[in-house]
Tab-separated table of C-alpha atoms in Angstrom:
chain	number	residue	atom	x	y	z
A	1	MET	CA	168.254	54.854	45.401
A	2	GLY	CA	170.623	55.442	42.503
A	3	PHE	CA	173.511	57.856	42.577
A	4	PHE	CA	172.128	59.997	39.763
A	5	ASP	CA	168.735	60.205	41.481
A	6	ARG	CA	170.382	61.519	44.621
A	7	VAL	CA	172.432	64.049	42.632
A	8	GLY	CA	169.334	65.174	40.746
A	9	ARG	CA	167.332	65.591	43.959
A	10	LEU	CA	170.204	67.513	45.582
A	11	PHE	CA	170.478	69.769	42.543
A	12	ARG	CA	166.730	70.495	42.554
A	13	ALA	CA	166.754	71.161	46.309
A	14	ASN	CA	169.644	73.615	46.016
A	15	LEU	CA	168.037	75.274	43.010
A	16	ASN	CA	164.722	75.666	44.840
A	17	ASP	CA	166.501	77.111	47.874
A	18	LEU	CA	168.401	79.543	45.674
A	19	VAL	CA	165.200	80.651	43.943
A	20	SER	CA	163.371	81.020	47.262
A	21	ARG	CA	166.115	83.199	48.711
A	22	ALA	CA	166.289	85.265	45.530
A	23	GLU	CA	162.541	85.995	45.505
A	24	ASP	CA	161.629	89.548	46.384
A	25	PRO	CA	158.003	89.702	47.611
A	26	VAL	CA	157.468	93.200	46.236
A	27	LYS	CA	158.814	92.298	42.794
A	28	ILE	CA	156.918	89.000	42.726
A	29	LEU	CA	153.659	90.793	43.577
A	30	GLU	CA	154.225	93.335	40.834
A	31	GLN	CA	155.065	90.585	38.340
A	32	SER	CA	152.033	88.513	39.376
A	33	VAL	CA	149.678	91.412	38.756
A	34	ALA	CA	151.431	92.139	35.459
A	35	ASP	CA	151.009	88.478	34.414
A	36	MET	CA	147.320	88.549	35.331
A	37	GLN	CA	146.921	91.766	33.353
A	38	SER	CA	148.564	90.078	30.368
A	39	ASP	CA	146.193	87.105	30.744
A	40	LEU	CA	143.288	89.534	30.896
A	41	ILE	CA	144.354	91.132	27.631
A	42	LYS	CA	144.625	87.717	25.971
A	43	LEU	CA	141.222	86.684	27.318
A	44	ARG	CA	139.660	89.887	26.041
A	45	GLN	CA	141.137	89.186	22.631
A	46	ALA	CA	139.747	85.639	22.765
A	47	VAL	CA	136.304	86.938	23.718
A	48	ALA	CA	136.422	89.484	20.933
A	49	THR	CA	137.443	86.777	18.431
A	50	ALA	CA	134.653	84.470	19.632
A	51	ILE	CA	132.068	87.226	19.347
A	52	ALA	CA	133.287	88.104	15.860
A	53	SER	CA	133.052	84.433	14.848
A	54	GLN	CA	129.575	84.262	16.341
A	55	LYS	CA	128.500	87.269	14.293
A	56	ARG	CA	129.965	85.777	11.122
A	57	ILE	CA	128.193	82.441	11.644
A	58	GLN	CA	124.970	84.263	12.379
A	59	ASN	CA	125.269	86.254	9.159
A	60	GLN	CA	126.024	83.074	7.163
A	61	ALA	CA	123.026	81.317	8.708
A	62	GLU	CA	120.758	84.240	7.867
A	63	GLN	CA	122.089	84.308	4.295
A	64	ALA	CA	121.504	80.552	3.949
A	65	GLU	CA	117.939	80.930	5.219
A	66	ASN	CA	117.333	83.799	2.815
A	67	GLN	CA	118.676	81.735	-0.095
A	68	ALA	CA	116.466	78.816	0.896
A	69	GLN	CA	113.454	81.114	0.893
A	70	THR	CA	114.464	82.561	-2.471
A	71	TRP	CA	114.788	79.123	-4.117
A	72	TYR	CA	111.442	78.082	-2.661
A	73	GLN	CA	109.845	81.086	-4.317
A	74	ARG	CA	111.573	80.179	-7.588
A	75	ALA	CA	110.249	76.598	-7.318
A	76	GLU	CA	106.720	77.988	-6.945
A	77	LEU	CA	107.212	80.236	-9.972
A	78	ALA	CA	108.540	77.340	-12.101
A	79	LEU	CA	105.666	75.128	-11.086
A	80	LYS	CA	103.170	77.820	-11.988
A	81	LYS	CA	104.788	78.108	-15.416
A	82	GLY	CA	104.579	74.357	-15.889
A	83	GLU	CA	108.328	73.855	-15.576
A	84	GLU	CA	108.285	70.887	-13.226
A	85	ASP	CA	111.915	69.943	-13.835
A	86	LEU	CA	112.984	73.518	-13.095
A	87	ALA	CA	110.757	73.523	-10.004
A	88	LYS	CA	112.450	70.338	-8.746
A	89	GLU	CA	115.898	71.868	-9.335
A	90	ALA	CA	114.878	74.940	-7.337
A	91	LEU	CA	113.591	72.795	-4.478
A	92	SER	CA	116.919	70.891	-4.493
A	93	ARG	CA	118.836	74.159	-4.169
A	94	ARG	CA	116.452	75.231	-1.413
A	95	LYS	CA	117.169	72.026	0.514
A	96	THR	CA	120.920	72.589	0.286
A	97	TYR	CA	120.613	76.088	1.711
A	98	GLN	CA	118.263	74.844	4.439
A	99	GLU	CA	120.789	72.224	5.506
A	100	THR	CA	123.519	74.828	5.508
A	101	ALA	CA	121.390	77.181	7.611
A	102	THR	CA	120.608	74.382	10.062
A	103	ALA	CA	124.284	73.493	10.463
A	104	LEU	CA	125.233	77.144	10.890
A	105	ASN	CA	122.520	77.640	13.515
A	106	GLY	CA	123.913	74.644	15.405
A	107	GLN	CA	127.387	76.191	15.290
A	108	LEU	CA	125.863	79.508	16.328
A	109	ASN	CA	124.308	77.978	19.420
A	110	ALA	CA	127.596	76.300	20.370
A	111	GLN	CA	129.506	79.483	19.696
A	112	GLY	CA	127.046	81.411	21.847
A	113	GLY	CA	127.739	79.072	24.780
A	114	GLN	CA	131.489	79.531	24.353
A	115	VAL	CA	131.119	83.299	24.180
A	116	GLU	CA	129.067	83.361	27.393
A	117	ALA	CA	131.648	81.185	29.168
A	118	LEU	CA	134.457	83.437	27.976
A	119	LYS	CA	132.569	86.517	29.151
A	120	LYS	CA	132.081	84.993	32.609
A	121	ASN	CA	135.761	84.084	32.797
A	122	LEU	CA	136.630	87.600	31.697
A	123	LEU	CA	134.492	89.169	34.419
A	124	ALA	CA	135.917	86.772	37.018
A	125	LEU	CA	139.488	87.566	35.974
A	126	GLU	CA	138.793	91.305	36.067
A	127	GLY	CA	137.446	90.910	39.606
A	128	LYS	CA	140.474	88.885	40.664
A	129	ILE	CA	142.841	91.464	39.195
A	130	ALA	CA	141.046	94.294	40.984
A	131	GLU	CA	141.256	92.339	44.249
A	132	ALA	CA	144.896	91.475	43.586
A	133	ARG	CA	145.754	95.127	43.004
A	134	THR	CA	144.138	96.068	46.303
A	135	LYS	CA	145.914	93.286	48.159
A	136	LYS	CA	149.168	94.020	46.334
A	137	ASP	CA	149.477	97.490	47.870
A	138	MET	CA	148.746	96.112	51.333
A	139	LEU	CA	151.140	93.180	50.926
A	140	LYS	CA	153.853	95.451	49.538
A	141	ALA	CA	153.545	97.697	52.589
A	142	ARG	CA	153.709	94.675	54.897
A	143	ALA	CA	156.668	93.215	53.004
A	144	GLN	CA	158.561	96.506	53.113
A	145	ALA	CA	157.830	96.856	56.847
A	146	ALA	CA	159.018	93.282	57.441
A	147	GLN	CA	162.198	93.888	55.439
A	148	ALA	CA	162.891	97.093	57.363
A	149	GLN	CA	162.347	95.244	60.645
A	150	ALA	CA	164.688	92.465	59.524
A	151	GLN	CA	167.356	94.991	58.545
A	152	LEU	CA	166.987	96.735	61.895
A	153	GLN	CA	167.268	93.476	63.783
A	154	GLY	CA	170.310	92.544	61.710
A	155	ALA	CA	171.947	95.880	62.440
A	156	VAL	CA	171.195	95.585	66.159
A	157	GLY	CA	172.341	91.977	66.231
A	158	GLY	CA	175.572	92.911	64.502
A	159	LEU	CA	176.497	95.404	67.190
A	160	ASN	CA	179.061	94.281	69.781
A	161	THR	CA	176.915	95.353	72.711
A	162	ASN	CA	178.951	93.612	75.389
A	163	GLY	CA	182.261	95.064	74.209
A	164	SER	CA	180.785	98.552	73.826
A	165	MET	CA	179.207	98.425	77.267
A	166	ALA	CA	182.448	97.221	78.831
A	167	ALA	CA	184.375	100.069	77.169
A	168	PHE	CA	181.734	102.534	78.347
A	169	GLU	CA	182.007	101.283	81.918
A	170	ARG	CA	185.815	101.517	81.786
A	171	MET	CA	185.644	105.127	80.629
A	172	GLU	CA	183.132	105.890	83.367
A	173	GLU	CA	185.496	104.459	85.996
A	174	LYS	CA	188.378	106.429	84.486
A	175	VAL	CA	186.415	109.672	84.664
A	176	GLN	CA	185.518	108.958	88.284
A	177	ALA	CA	189.201	108.291	89.061
A	178	LEU	CA	190.232	111.582	87.424
A	179	GLU	CA	187.568	113.418	89.408
A	180	ALA	CA	188.825	111.804	92.642
A	181	GLN	CA	192.390	112.831	91.812
A	182	GLY	CA	191.278	116.398	91.202
A	183	GLN	CA	189.406	116.509	94.504
A	184	ALA	CA	192.424	115.066	96.338
A	185	ALA	CA	194.733	117.660	94.761
A	186	ALA	CA	192.331	120.450	95.749
A	187	GLU	CA	192.190	119.165	99.336
A	188	ILE	CA	195.994	118.939	99.496
A	189	ALA	CA	196.353	122.462	98.144
A	190	GLY	CA	193.814	123.744	100.681
A	191	ALA	CA	195.533	121.954	103.525
A	192	ASP	CA	198.914	123.432	102.525
A	193	LEU	CA	197.396	126.921	102.452
A	194	ASP	CA	195.836	126.429	105.887
A	195	SER	CA	199.154	125.212	107.298
A	196	ARG	CA	200.943	128.296	105.986
A	197	PHE	CA	198.396	130.623	107.603
A	198	GLN	CA	198.576	128.641	110.831
A	199	ALA	CA	202.338	129.036	110.764
A	200	LEU	CA	201.961	132.799	110.332
A	201	GLU	CA	199.417	132.968	113.148
A	202	SER	CA	201.576	130.861	115.467
A	203	GLY	CA	204.528	133.108	114.624
A	204	ASP	CA	202.623	136.176	115.890
A	205	ASP	CA	201.821	134.377	119.131
A	206	VAL	CA	205.476	133.548	119.660
A	207	ASP	CA	206.491	137.172	119.094
A	208	ALA	CA	203.845	138.379	121.555
A	209	ASP	CA	204.983	135.860	124.164
A	210	PHE	CA	208.568	136.910	123.565
A	211	GLU	CA	207.757	140.595	124.092
A	212	ALA	CA	205.769	139.815	127.254
A	213	LEU	CA	208.624	137.765	128.627
A	214	LYS	CA	211.082	140.464	127.748
A	215	ALA	CA	208.976	143.090	129.526
A	216	SER	CA	208.710	140.966	132.662
A	217	VAL	CA	212.435	140.392	132.825
A	218	ASN	CA	213.498	143.967	132.107
A	219	PRO	CA	210.705	146.192	133.432
A	220	THR	CA	210.805	149.751	132.080
A	221	PRO	CA	210.989	152.432	134.873
A	222	LEU	CA	208.056	154.776	135.089
A	223	ALA	CA	208.832	158.297	133.902
A	224	LEU	CA	207.941	161.151	136.255
A	225	PRO	CA	205.590	163.659	134.906
A	226	ASP	CA	207.311	166.705	133.545
A	227	GLU	CA	206.179	169.884	135.206
A	228	LYS	CA	206.712	171.643	132.049
A	229	ALA	CA	204.561	169.133	130.323
A	230	LYS	CA	201.742	169.558	132.897
A	231	PRO	CA	198.591	170.383	131.035
A	232	GLN	CA	197.330	173.885	131.535
A	233	LEU	CA	193.618	174.513	131.990
A	234	GLN	CA	191.928	176.940	129.761
A	235	PRO	CA	190.231	179.981	131.368
A	236	ALA	CA	186.767	178.587	130.794
A	237	GLN	CA	187.776	175.266	132.257
A	238	GLN	CA	189.401	177.037	135.299
A	239	ALA	CA	186.213	178.971	136.041
A	240	GLN	CA	184.169	175.783	135.904
A	241	VAL	CA	186.549	174.082	138.310
A	242	ASP	CA	186.423	177.010	140.743
A	243	GLU	CA	182.661	177.009	140.670
A	244	GLU	CA	182.513	173.296	141.416
A	245	LEU	CA	184.975	173.810	144.323
A	246	GLU	CA	182.854	176.559	145.877
A	247	SER	CA	179.747	174.415	145.524
A	248	LEU	CA	181.524	171.592	147.345
A	249	LYS	CA	182.513	173.901	150.187
A	250	ARG	CA	178.958	175.155	150.684
A	251	SER	CA	177.629	171.634	150.814
A	252	ILE	CA	180.208	170.827	153.517
A	253	ASP	CA	179.268	173.926	155.580
A	254	GLN	CA	175.638	172.907	155.634
A	255	LEU	CA	176.409	169.584	157.282
């Protein structure tokens, strides 16, 4: 294989790859339908031109036939008048127009076949375009959905999931550590408060023990009741006491 053949093949391969990657399905579908629509317009113009040509040939053939008939009638008239040479000339003209009419009728038949073929192609192309338009909308929707899916996958694939998850886990551990530190500080503060109250409570016990010990070592002498401070009974209370005393004496006498 020659060097230039290899270079040419490499160039064509790269060019085809570049074109393939540059193709947008949605745009290509739109352009394809537009191209078919343009072909349809051209085909309609061709059909219209063929029909017009067919009509023209048909008119020329009819005119040639009419001329042939006219010259035949003239040949009859000349013969009736005894003008044989003029009758022969008229028949010669008639033959020319007959040949022309025959040739035009042959062209008319051929033109009719072409017109029918063009009409069939026109109908087939119209059907294909209608089908292509229907499929185009469906294919565009599928292409757009596929492109959106590819973009989503590309976005997801571009994310650094492992690094993000590791950072998330580190922050979770850090939050847990901060929460543990807060709980430990709260427990330490509570323990310090309890120890202070326990110290106060133990201090009261020591004072009570000290007072009890002090009382046992240095007992306080009992104070004699002050006669002056002796409580005096009220008159009503004195009468009640006297009555109870008399009742006690009677109960003793009855024994």
